[in-house]
Coordinates of C-alpha atoms in Angstrom, one line a residue:
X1 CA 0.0 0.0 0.0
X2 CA 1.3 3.5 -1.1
X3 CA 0.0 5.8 1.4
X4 CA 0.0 9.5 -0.3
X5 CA 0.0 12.5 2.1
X6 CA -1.1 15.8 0.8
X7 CA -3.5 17.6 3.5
X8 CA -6.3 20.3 3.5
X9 CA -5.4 23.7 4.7
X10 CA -8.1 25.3 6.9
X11 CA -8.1 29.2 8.8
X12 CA -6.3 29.8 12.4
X13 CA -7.1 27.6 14.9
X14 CA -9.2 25.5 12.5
X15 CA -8.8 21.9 12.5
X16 CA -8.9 20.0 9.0
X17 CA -9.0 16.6 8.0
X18 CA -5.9 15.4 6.0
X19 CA -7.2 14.7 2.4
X20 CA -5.3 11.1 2.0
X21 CA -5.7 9.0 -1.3
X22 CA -4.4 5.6 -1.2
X23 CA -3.6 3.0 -3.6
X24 CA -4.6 -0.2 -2.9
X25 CA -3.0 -3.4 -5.0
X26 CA -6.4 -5.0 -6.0
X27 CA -6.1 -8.6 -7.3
X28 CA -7.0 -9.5 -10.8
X29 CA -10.9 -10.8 -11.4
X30 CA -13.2 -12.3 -13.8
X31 CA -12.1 -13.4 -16.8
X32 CA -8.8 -15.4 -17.9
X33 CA -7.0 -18.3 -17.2
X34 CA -6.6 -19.8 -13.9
X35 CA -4.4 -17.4 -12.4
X36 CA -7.1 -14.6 -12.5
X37 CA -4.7 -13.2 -15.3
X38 CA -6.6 -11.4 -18.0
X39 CA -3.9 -11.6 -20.7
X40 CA -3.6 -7.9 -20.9
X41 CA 0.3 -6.8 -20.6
X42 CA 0.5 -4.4 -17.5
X43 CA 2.4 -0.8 -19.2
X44 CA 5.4 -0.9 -18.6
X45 CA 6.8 1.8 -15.9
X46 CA 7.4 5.1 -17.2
X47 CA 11.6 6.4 -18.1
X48 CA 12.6 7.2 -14.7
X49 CA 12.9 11.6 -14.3
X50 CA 16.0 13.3 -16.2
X51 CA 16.7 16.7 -14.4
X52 CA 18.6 17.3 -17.5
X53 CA 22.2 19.5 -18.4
X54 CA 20.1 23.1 -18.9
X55 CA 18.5 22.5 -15.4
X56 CA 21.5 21.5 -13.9
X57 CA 23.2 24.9 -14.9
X58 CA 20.1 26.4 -13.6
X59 CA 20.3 24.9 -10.3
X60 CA 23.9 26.0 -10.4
X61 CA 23.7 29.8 -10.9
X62 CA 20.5 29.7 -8.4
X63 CA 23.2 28.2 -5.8
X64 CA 25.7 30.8 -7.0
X65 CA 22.9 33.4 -6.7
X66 CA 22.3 32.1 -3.0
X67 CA 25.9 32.9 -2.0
X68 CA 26.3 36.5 -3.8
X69 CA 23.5 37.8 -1.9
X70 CA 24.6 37.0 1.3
X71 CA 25.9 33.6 2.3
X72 CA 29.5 32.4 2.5
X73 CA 28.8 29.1 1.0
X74 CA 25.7 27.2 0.4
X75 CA 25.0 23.4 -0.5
X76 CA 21.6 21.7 -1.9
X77 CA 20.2 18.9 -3.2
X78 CA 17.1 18.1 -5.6
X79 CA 15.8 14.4 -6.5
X80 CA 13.1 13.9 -9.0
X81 CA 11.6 11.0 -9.2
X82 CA 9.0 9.0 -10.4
X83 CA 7.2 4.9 -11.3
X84 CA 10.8 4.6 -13.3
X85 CA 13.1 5.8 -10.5
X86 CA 14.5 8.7 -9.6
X87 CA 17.6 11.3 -10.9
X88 CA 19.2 13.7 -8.7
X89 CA 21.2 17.2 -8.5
X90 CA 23.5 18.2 -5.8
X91 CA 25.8 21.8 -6.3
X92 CA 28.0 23.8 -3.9
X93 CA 28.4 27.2 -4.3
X94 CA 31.3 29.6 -2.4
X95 CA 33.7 28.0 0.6
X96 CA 33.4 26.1 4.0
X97 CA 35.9 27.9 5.6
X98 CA 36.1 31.7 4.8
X99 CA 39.6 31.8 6.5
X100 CA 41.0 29.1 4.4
X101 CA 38.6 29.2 1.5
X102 CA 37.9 25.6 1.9
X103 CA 35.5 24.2 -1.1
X104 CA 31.8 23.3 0.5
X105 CA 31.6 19.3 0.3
X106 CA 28.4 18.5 -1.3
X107 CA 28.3 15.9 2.4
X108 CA 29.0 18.7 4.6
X109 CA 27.2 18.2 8.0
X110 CA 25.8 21.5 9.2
X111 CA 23.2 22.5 12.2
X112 CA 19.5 22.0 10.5
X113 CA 18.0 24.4 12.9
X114 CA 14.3 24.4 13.1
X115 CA 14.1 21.6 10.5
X116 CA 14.8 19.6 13.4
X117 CA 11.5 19.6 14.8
X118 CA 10.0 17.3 12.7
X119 CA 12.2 15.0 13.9
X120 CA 10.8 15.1 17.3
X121 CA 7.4 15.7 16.2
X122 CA 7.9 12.3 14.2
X123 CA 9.2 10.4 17.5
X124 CA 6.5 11.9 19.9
X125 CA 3.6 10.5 17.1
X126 CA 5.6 7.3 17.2
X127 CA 4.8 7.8 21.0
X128 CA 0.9 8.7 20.4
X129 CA 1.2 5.1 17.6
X130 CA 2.5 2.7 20.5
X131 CA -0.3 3.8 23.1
X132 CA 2.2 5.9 25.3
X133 CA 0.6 9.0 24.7
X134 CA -2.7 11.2 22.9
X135 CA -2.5 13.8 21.0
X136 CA -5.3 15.1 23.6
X137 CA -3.0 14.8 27.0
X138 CA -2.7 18.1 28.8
X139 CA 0.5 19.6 29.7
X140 CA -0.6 19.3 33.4
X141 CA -0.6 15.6 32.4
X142 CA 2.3 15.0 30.8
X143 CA 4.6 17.5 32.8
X144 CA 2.5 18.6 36.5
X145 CA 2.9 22.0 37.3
X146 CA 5.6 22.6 34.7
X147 CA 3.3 25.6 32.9
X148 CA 1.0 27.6 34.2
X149 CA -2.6 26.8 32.8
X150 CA -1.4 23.7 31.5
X151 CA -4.1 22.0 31.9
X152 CA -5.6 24.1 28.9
X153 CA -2.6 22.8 26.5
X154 CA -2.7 19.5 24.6
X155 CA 0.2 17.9 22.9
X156 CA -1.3 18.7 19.8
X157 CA -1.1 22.5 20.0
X158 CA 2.5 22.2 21.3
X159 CA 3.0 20.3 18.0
X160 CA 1.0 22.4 15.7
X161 CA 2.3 26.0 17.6
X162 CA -1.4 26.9 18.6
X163 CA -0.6 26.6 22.5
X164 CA -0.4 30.6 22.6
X165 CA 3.6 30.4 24.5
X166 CA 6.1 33.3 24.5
X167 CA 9.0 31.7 22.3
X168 CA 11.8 32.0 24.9
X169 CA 14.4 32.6 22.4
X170 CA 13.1 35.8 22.2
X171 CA 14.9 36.9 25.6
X172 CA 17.5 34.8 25.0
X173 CA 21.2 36.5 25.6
X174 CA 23.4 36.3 22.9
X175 CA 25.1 33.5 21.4
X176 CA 28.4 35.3 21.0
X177 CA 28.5 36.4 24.2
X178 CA 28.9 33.0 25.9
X179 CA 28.9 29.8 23.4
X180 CA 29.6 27.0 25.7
X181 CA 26.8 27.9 28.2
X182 CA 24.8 25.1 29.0
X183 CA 21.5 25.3 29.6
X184 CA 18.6 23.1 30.4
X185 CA 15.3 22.3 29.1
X186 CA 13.5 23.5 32.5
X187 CA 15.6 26.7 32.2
X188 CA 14.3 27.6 29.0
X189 CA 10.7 27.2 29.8
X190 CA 11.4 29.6 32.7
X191 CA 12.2 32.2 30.3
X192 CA 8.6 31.7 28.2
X193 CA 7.0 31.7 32.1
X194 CA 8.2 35.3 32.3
X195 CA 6.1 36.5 29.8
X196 CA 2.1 36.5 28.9
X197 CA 1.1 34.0 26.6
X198 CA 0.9 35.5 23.3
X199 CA -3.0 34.4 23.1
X200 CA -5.4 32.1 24.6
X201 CA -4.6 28.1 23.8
X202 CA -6.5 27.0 19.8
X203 CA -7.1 30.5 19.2
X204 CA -4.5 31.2 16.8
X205 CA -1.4 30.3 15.5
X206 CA 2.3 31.8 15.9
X207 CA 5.3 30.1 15.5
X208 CA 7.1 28.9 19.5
X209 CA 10.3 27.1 19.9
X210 CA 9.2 27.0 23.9
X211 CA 6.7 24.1 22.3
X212 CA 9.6 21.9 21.4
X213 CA 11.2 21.7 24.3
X214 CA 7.9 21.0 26.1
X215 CA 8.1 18.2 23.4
X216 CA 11.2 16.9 24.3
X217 CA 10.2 17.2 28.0
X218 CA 7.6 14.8 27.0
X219 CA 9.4 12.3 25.3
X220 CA 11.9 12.4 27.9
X221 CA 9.3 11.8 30.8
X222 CA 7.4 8.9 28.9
X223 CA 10.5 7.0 27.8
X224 CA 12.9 7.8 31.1
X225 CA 15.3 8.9 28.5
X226 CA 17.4 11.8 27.0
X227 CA 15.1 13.3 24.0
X228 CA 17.8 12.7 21.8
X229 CA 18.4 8.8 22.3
X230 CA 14.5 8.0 21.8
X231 CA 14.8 10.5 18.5
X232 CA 17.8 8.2 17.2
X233 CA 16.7 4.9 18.4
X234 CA 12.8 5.5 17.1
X235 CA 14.0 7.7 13.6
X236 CA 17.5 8.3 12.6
X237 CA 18.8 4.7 13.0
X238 CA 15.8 2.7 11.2
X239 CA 15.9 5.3 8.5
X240 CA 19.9 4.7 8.4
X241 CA 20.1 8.8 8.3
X242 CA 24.2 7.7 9.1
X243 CA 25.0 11.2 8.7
X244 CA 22.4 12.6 11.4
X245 CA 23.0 13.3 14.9
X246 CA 22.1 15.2 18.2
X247 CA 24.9 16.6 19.7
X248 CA 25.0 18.2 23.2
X249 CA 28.4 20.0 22.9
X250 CA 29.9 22.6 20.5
X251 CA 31.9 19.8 18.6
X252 CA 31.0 19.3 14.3
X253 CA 31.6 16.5 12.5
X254 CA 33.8 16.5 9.5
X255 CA 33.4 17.9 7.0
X256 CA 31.4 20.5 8.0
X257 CA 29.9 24.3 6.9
X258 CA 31.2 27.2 8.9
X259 CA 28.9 29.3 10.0
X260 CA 29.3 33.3 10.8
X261 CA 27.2 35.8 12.0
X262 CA 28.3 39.8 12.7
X263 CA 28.4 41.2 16.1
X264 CA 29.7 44.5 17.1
X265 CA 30.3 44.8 13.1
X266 CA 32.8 42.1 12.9
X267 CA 31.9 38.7 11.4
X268 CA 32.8 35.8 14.0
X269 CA 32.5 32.4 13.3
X270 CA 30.1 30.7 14.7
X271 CA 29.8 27.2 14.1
X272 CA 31.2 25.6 17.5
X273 CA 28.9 26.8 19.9
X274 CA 26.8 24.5 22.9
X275 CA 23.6 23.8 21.5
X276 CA 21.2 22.9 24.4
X277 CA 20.2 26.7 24.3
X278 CA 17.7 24.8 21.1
X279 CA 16.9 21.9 23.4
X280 CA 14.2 20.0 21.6
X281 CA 14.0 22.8 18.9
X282 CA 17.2 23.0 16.7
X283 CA 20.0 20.4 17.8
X284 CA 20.2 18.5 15.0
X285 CA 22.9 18.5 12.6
X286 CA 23.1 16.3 9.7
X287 CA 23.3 16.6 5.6
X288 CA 21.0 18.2 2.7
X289 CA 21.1 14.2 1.2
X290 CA 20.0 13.1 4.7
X291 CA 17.2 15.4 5.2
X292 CA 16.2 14.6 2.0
X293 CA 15.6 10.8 2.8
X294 CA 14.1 11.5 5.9
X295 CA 11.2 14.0 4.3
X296 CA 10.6 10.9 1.9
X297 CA 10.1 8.5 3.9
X298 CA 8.6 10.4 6.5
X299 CA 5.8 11.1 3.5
X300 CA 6.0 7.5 2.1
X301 CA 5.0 6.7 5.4
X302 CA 8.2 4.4 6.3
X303 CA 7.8 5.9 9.8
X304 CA 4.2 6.4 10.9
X305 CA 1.2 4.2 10.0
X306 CA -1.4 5.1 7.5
X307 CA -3.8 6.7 10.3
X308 CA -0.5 8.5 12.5
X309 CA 0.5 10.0 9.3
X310 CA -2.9 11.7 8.8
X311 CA -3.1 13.0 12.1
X312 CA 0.2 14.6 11.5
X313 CA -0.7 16.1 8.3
X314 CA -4.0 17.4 9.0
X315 CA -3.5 21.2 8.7
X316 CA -4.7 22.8 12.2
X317 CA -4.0 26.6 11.6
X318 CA -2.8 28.8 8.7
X319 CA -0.7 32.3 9.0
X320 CA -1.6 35.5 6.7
X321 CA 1.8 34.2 5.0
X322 CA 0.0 31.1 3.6
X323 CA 1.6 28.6 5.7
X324 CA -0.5 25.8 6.9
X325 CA 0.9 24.3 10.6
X326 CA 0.3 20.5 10.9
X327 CA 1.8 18.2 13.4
X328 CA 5.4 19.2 12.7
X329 CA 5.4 19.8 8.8
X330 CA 4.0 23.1 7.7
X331 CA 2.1 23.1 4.2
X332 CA 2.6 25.8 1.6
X333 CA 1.4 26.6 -2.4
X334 CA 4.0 27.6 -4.4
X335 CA 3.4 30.2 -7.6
X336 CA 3.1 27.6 -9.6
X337 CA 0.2 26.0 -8.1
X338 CA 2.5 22.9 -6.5
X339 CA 1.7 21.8 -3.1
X340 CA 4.5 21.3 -1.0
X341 CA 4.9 20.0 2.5
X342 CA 8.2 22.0 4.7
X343 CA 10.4 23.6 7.1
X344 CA 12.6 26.1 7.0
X345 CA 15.5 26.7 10.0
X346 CA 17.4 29.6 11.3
X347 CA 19.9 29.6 13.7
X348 CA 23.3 32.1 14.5
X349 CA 25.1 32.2 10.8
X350 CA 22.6 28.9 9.2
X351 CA 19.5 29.1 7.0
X352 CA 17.7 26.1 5.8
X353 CA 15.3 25.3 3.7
X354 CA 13.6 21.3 3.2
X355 CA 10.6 21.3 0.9
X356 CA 8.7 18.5 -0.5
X357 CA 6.0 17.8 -3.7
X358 CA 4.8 14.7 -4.8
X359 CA 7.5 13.8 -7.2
X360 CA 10.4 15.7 -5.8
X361 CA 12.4 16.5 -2.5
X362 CA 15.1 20.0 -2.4
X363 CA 16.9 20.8 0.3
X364 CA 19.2 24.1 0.8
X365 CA 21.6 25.1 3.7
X366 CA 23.2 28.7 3.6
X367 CA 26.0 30.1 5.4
X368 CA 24.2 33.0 6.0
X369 CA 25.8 36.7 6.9
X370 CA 23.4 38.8 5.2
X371 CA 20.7 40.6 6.8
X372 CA 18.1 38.7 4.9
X373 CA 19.1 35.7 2.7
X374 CA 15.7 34.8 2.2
X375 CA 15.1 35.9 -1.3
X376 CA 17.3 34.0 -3.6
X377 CA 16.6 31.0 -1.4
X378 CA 13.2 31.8 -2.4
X379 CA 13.8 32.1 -6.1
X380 CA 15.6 28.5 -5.8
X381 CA 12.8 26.9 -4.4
X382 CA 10.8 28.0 -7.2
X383 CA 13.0 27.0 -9.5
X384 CA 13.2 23.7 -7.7
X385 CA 10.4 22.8 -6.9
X386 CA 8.4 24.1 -10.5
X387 CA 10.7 24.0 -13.2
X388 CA 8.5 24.6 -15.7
X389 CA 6.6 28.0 -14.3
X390 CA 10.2 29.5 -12.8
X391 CA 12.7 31.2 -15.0
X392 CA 16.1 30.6 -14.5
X393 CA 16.9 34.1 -13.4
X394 CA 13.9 35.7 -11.5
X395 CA 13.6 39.5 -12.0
X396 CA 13.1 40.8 -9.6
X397 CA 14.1 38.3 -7.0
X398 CA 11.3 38.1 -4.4
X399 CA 11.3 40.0 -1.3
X400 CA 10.7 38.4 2.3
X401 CA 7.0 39.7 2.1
X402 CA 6.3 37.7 -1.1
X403 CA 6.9 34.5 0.4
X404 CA 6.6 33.0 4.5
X405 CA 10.1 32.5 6.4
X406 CA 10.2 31.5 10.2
X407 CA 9.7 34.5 12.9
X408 CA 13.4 35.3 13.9
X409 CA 12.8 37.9 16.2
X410 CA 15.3 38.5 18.6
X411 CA 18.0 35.8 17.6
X412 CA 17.5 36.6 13.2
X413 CA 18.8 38.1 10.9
X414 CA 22.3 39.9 11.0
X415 CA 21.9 40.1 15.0
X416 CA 21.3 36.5 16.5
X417 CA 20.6 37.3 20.2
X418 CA 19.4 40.1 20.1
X419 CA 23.2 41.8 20.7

């Protein structure tokens, strides 16, 4: 069974049914010999995808575009595929290293941000699957006394970012100030508990890292484990994601994507720094081919069964931007009509992008240092994702207003931290 998972958007706060269509293997009947054959030769499977030499070059000055406006180096991959199989691009654009002007390795591990939520999201469900927990358990259930009027959140507005918290990133201190701080998961949530929620709980919609680590405070309670060992035991290792990983100190595997960010108007590199300050939200570091296997089999459902997968794609609440917030994914239409499920990431000096159609997967990481990178990453998608509605220069290249990118108040762009 081929389980296909595009889902209905609906408005803010508004819960829709995933719109699933499934393809069910249905013997041969009636007529024929005795095998139930009806002598007619099945078609044979269609010539598998062929991204072709002028896309290719395409892709290539859309990478080089990337890095001109405002990112040290940038790596991406695109499969197509189809029936036939599958064909795939992967380019680099700029260096690694700006001191040494290392070429990017189109394997180069690099922090995934915010795309690392539907990681977690994908091991909690696995938690909901096995009986351990419901998408309808309050937080006063699953963590006592941890939030005040959590008995009013469920699990699935931490999941879908209808819960109404403060993000606590937003008075987070800077990065660059102290990297190897460690902090904890009941620290952070502190920091949301200082401030008003934002509004009441499945009345809106506004994006909350605090909801993550509430997430992984949950995992970490049901399975008397770290977050992280019940994300790689449940996800990374039976998808063998090799290059994936949760790390809780400042150390990268190699080869790796530098990352910088300007403070005080000097650009520092920051690539080594502790992540717990994203505990639950943005630990994960791993590979644009990697991500790209996990998104499809995520959607193929590999992961989740038929009726888990539609609970995490059912759309609950849509932003102004167009962005439909399921159970981890986020939905979004493209110019060109294509639905798409995905998740962008921004941490200090990294921008991500992961987005996913029916026949193809693209994934982007940027070294960022520009104010706003967002545009040309835009234009790429497009060109991506509907290669034959985008031209292979966009003029003008889009601005952040044109298309949704994740809130990066206080820790975004060109300041990360606030300092």
């Amino acid at each position: 069974m081929d389980f296909k998972r595009w889902a209905a958007t609906g408005g803010a706060a508004a819960l829709v049914a995933a719109a699933a269509i499934v393809a069910v293997n249905v013997p041969w009947g009636g007529e024929g010999d005795a095998t139930g054959s009806t002598g007619v030769r099945p078609a044979p499977p269609p010539d598998p995808p062929d991204i072709g030499a002028d896309r290719r070059i395409e892709l290539q000055q859309a990478l080089n575009e990337v890095v001109v406006q405002g990112s040290s180096g940038a790596v991406a991959e695109l499969v197509e595929r189809n029936e036939g199989g599958s064909d795939a691009w992967n380019g680099v654009a700029g260096v690694a290293d700006r001191e040494r002007g290392t070429p990017v390795d189109p394997g180069a591990h690099f922090r995934i941000a915010s795309l690392s939520k539907p990681f977690v999201a994908a091991t909690a469900l696995l938690l909901v699957q096995d009986g351990s927990l419901e998408l309808g358990d309050t937080l006063e259930d699953m963590l006592p006394g941890t939030v005040e009027g959590g008995e009013q959140i469920t699990l699935r507005m931490l999941l879908s970012h209808t819960s109404g918290l403060y993000s606590y990133n937003k008075d987070m201190p800077s990065v660059v100030a102290d990297p190897e701080r460690s902090w904890t998961p009941e620290e952070l949530v502190e920091i949301a508990q200082r401030h008003r929620p934002v509004f009441a709980p499945a009345t809106d919609v506004q994006y909350s890292n605090t909801n993550y680590v509430l997430v992984a405070m949950v995992i970490e309670r049901v399975t008397g484990r770290p977050y992280a060992e019940a994300v790689q035991e449940r996800v990374i290792e039976p998808l063998g994601l090799e290059d994936t990983s949760i790390p809780f100190d400042s150390r990268m595997p190699e080869p790796v994507m530098r990352a910088y960010t300007r403070s005080h108007g000097a650009m520092v590199d920051i690539t080594e720094f502790n992540p717990t300050r994203w505990y639950g939200t943005a630990q994960v570091v791993s590979t644009v081919g990697d991500l790209n296997r996990f998104w499809r089999a995520l959607l193929d459902g590999e992961l989740l069964d038929r009726e888990m997968l539609e609970q995490m794609l059912a759309v609950q609440a849509e932003e102004e931007s167009g962005y439909g917030y399921a159970l981890g994914p986020r939905s979004y239409t493209l110019s060109c009509g294509e639905q798409v499920w995905m998740h962008p990431g921004n941490i200090p000096g990294s921008r991500t992008w992961s987005v996913h159609g029916e026949d193809r997967d693209f994934t982007l990481f940027q070294a960022r240092s520009a104010k706003d990178p967002d545009p040309p990453a835009w234009a790429m998608i497009e060109l991506a994702m509907c290669p034959e509605e985008a031209p292979a220069e966009p003029d003008p290249s889009p601005s952040t207003g044109d298309y949704p990118g994740e809130d990066v108040t206080g820790t975004g762009r060109g300041q990360d931290g606030g300092k």
